[in-house]
Amino acid sequence: MTQGHQLIIYTDGSSRGNPGPGGYGAILMWGEKRKELSAGYRLTTNNRMELLAVIKALESLTKKNIALTIHTDSQYVVNSVEKKWLDNWVRTDFKGGKKNKDLWLHYYKLSKEFSIKFKWVKGHADNAFNNRCDELATMAADGKHLLIDEGYEKEAGKLI
């Protein structure tokens, strides 16, 4: 497969405070085509936004059973998937209080529809796509009309 014919996704998540207002950004690239996604949430964590960026990118895809590469600066996301930590968490029902069970289970189900390879990229460095995702995420976190991260707020006991 040539670079131009494989789906390439860049993602990033951000929160202002941890927890605090947060946002995610994603760029999907297929050849010359580009699509940007982002949204902001009133109360969440950085790791939730990193993972939600991946989920929202996958949810936006209409074609299933395709190979794709996701570039992220989140070692939490990369290691959880590539080192098979997630498989163990699912097998043990997130024993020991592993966080973000709602999002991880959603990702786990979605991931079965694709052939996904994660690649870690250094954040806030010289990767233009990662930097753009960071801009999208932070602009979303700083925006008006923030959404509710119900999974986080329920878990934190703060849902109004």
XYZ file of C-alpha atoms in Angstrom:
160
model
C 0.000 0.000 0.000
C 1.340 3.393 -0.871
C 1.311 6.223 1.635
C -1.340 8.050 -0.401
C -3.759 5.142 -0.253
C -3.587 4.252 3.396
C -5.665 6.107 5.917
C -3.441 8.143 8.206
C -4.867 9.661 11.382
C -3.259 12.126 13.788
C -4.846 12.724 17.174
C -4.262 14.795 20.291
C -6.069 15.565 23.508
C -5.741 18.419 25.947
C -7.096 19.531 29.276
C -6.688 22.787 31.152
C -6.030 21.348 34.541
C -6.302 17.625 35.062
C -9.245 17.440 35.532
C -10.463 20.596 33.882
C -11.948 21.806 30.623
C -10.604 19.664 27.792
C -10.719 19.019 24.110
C -9.551 16.720 21.368
C -8.348 17.207 17.828
C -7.959 14.739 14.980
C -6.879 14.908 11.362
C -7.825 12.125 8.954
C -5.825 11.912 5.726
C -6.525 9.790 2.667
C -4.226 10.785 -0.165
C -4.779 14.516 -0.673
C -8.039 14.564 1.280
C -8.050 15.994 4.810
C -10.737 16.086 7.477
C -10.369 17.783 10.857
C -12.411 16.918 13.947
C -12.528 18.567 17.359
C -14.791 19.178 20.350
C -14.463 20.590 23.849
C -15.719 19.304 27.193
C -16.375 21.205 30.417
C -14.699 18.739 32.802
C -12.430 15.863 31.813
C -8.833 14.634 31.874
C -5.978 14.720 29.413
C -5.913 10.926 29.014
C -9.657 10.816 28.314
C -9.253 13.430 25.587
C -6.280 11.589 24.058
C -8.402 8.433 23.847
C -11.578 10.238 22.768
C -9.694 11.760 19.821
C -8.942 8.236 18.591
C -12.540 7.089 19.165
C -14.078 10.074 17.361
C -11.728 9.590 14.416
C -12.732 5.916 14.127
C -16.431 6.725 14.553
C -16.235 9.160 11.640
C -15.125 6.444 9.208
C -17.703 4.975 6.860
C -15.453 2.233 5.464
C -14.718 -0.681 7.767
C -12.088 -3.419 7.555
C -9.386 -1.046 6.361
C -5.804 -0.657 7.495
C -4.966 2.607 9.178
C -2.167 4.192 11.144
C -2.882 6.454 14.094
C -0.167 8.892 15.156
C -0.471 10.195 18.717
C 1.787 11.782 21.300
C 0.007 9.821 24.042
C 2.170 7.020 25.393
C -0.864 6.059 27.507
C -2.861 5.253 24.365
C 0.004 3.697 22.383
C 1.234 1.469 25.206
C -2.248 0.409 26.301
C -2.952 -0.959 22.830
C 0.437 -1.966 21.428
C 1.650 -3.640 24.649
C -1.717 -5.440 24.974
C -2.518 -3.880 28.360
C -6.042 -3.206 27.106
C -6.621 -6.879 26.268
C -5.743 -7.758 29.851
C -7.941 -4.979 31.278
C -10.906 -6.228 29.245
C -10.229 -9.833 30.288
C -10.121 -8.854 34.000
C -12.978 -6.297 33.758
C -10.591 -3.447 34.572
C -9.717 -4.948 37.955
C -7.766 -2.702 40.273
C -9.631 0.456 39.343
C -8.172 1.060 35.878
C -9.473 4.405 34.681
C -11.531 5.289 31.624
C -13.252 1.913 31.353
C -16.165 3.434 29.400
C -13.897 4.860 26.702
C -11.583 1.851 26.558
C -14.518 -0.538 26.069
C -15.880 1.716 23.322
C -12.466 1.849 21.626
C -12.045 -1.927 22.012
C -15.334 -2.584 20.205
C -14.561 -0.067 17.442
C -11.035 -1.390 16.965
C -12.369 -4.785 15.879
C -13.665 -3.143 12.685
C -10.228 -2.015 11.484
C -6.602 -3.028 11.244
C -4.994 -0.357 13.449
C -1.335 0.423 13.961
C -0.342 3.081 16.480
C 2.755 5.211 16.122
C 3.986 7.483 18.886
C 5.146 10.963 17.907
C 6.885 13.478 20.120
C 4.405 16.136 21.207
C 4.992 19.875 20.824
C 7.868 19.179 18.440
C 8.331 19.481 14.686
C 5.436 17.344 13.438
C 3.035 19.757 11.723
C 0.057 17.388 11.908
C 0.543 16.686 15.617
C 0.911 20.410 16.244
C -2.310 21.103 14.326
C -4.150 18.474 16.403
C -2.825 20.175 19.532
C -4.179 23.512 18.249
C -7.571 21.931 17.538
C -7.674 20.326 20.995
C -6.671 23.430 22.928
C -8.990 25.710 20.914
C -11.841 23.284 21.641
C -10.976 23.184 25.356
C -10.957 26.994 25.449
C -14.172 27.311 23.461
C -17.722 28.172 24.437
C -20.587 25.654 24.594
C -18.478 22.857 26.065
C -19.969 19.367 26.011
C -20.379 17.101 29.031
C -17.998 14.150 29.356
C -20.679 12.053 31.035
C -18.375 9.079 31.566
C -15.932 11.212 33.525
C -18.481 13.260 35.434
C -20.473 10.179 36.497
C -17.260 8.458 37.598
C -16.213 11.580 39.483
C -19.703 11.977 40.992
C -20.053 15.476 39.596
C -22.798 15.136 36.994
C -25.182 18.022 37.491
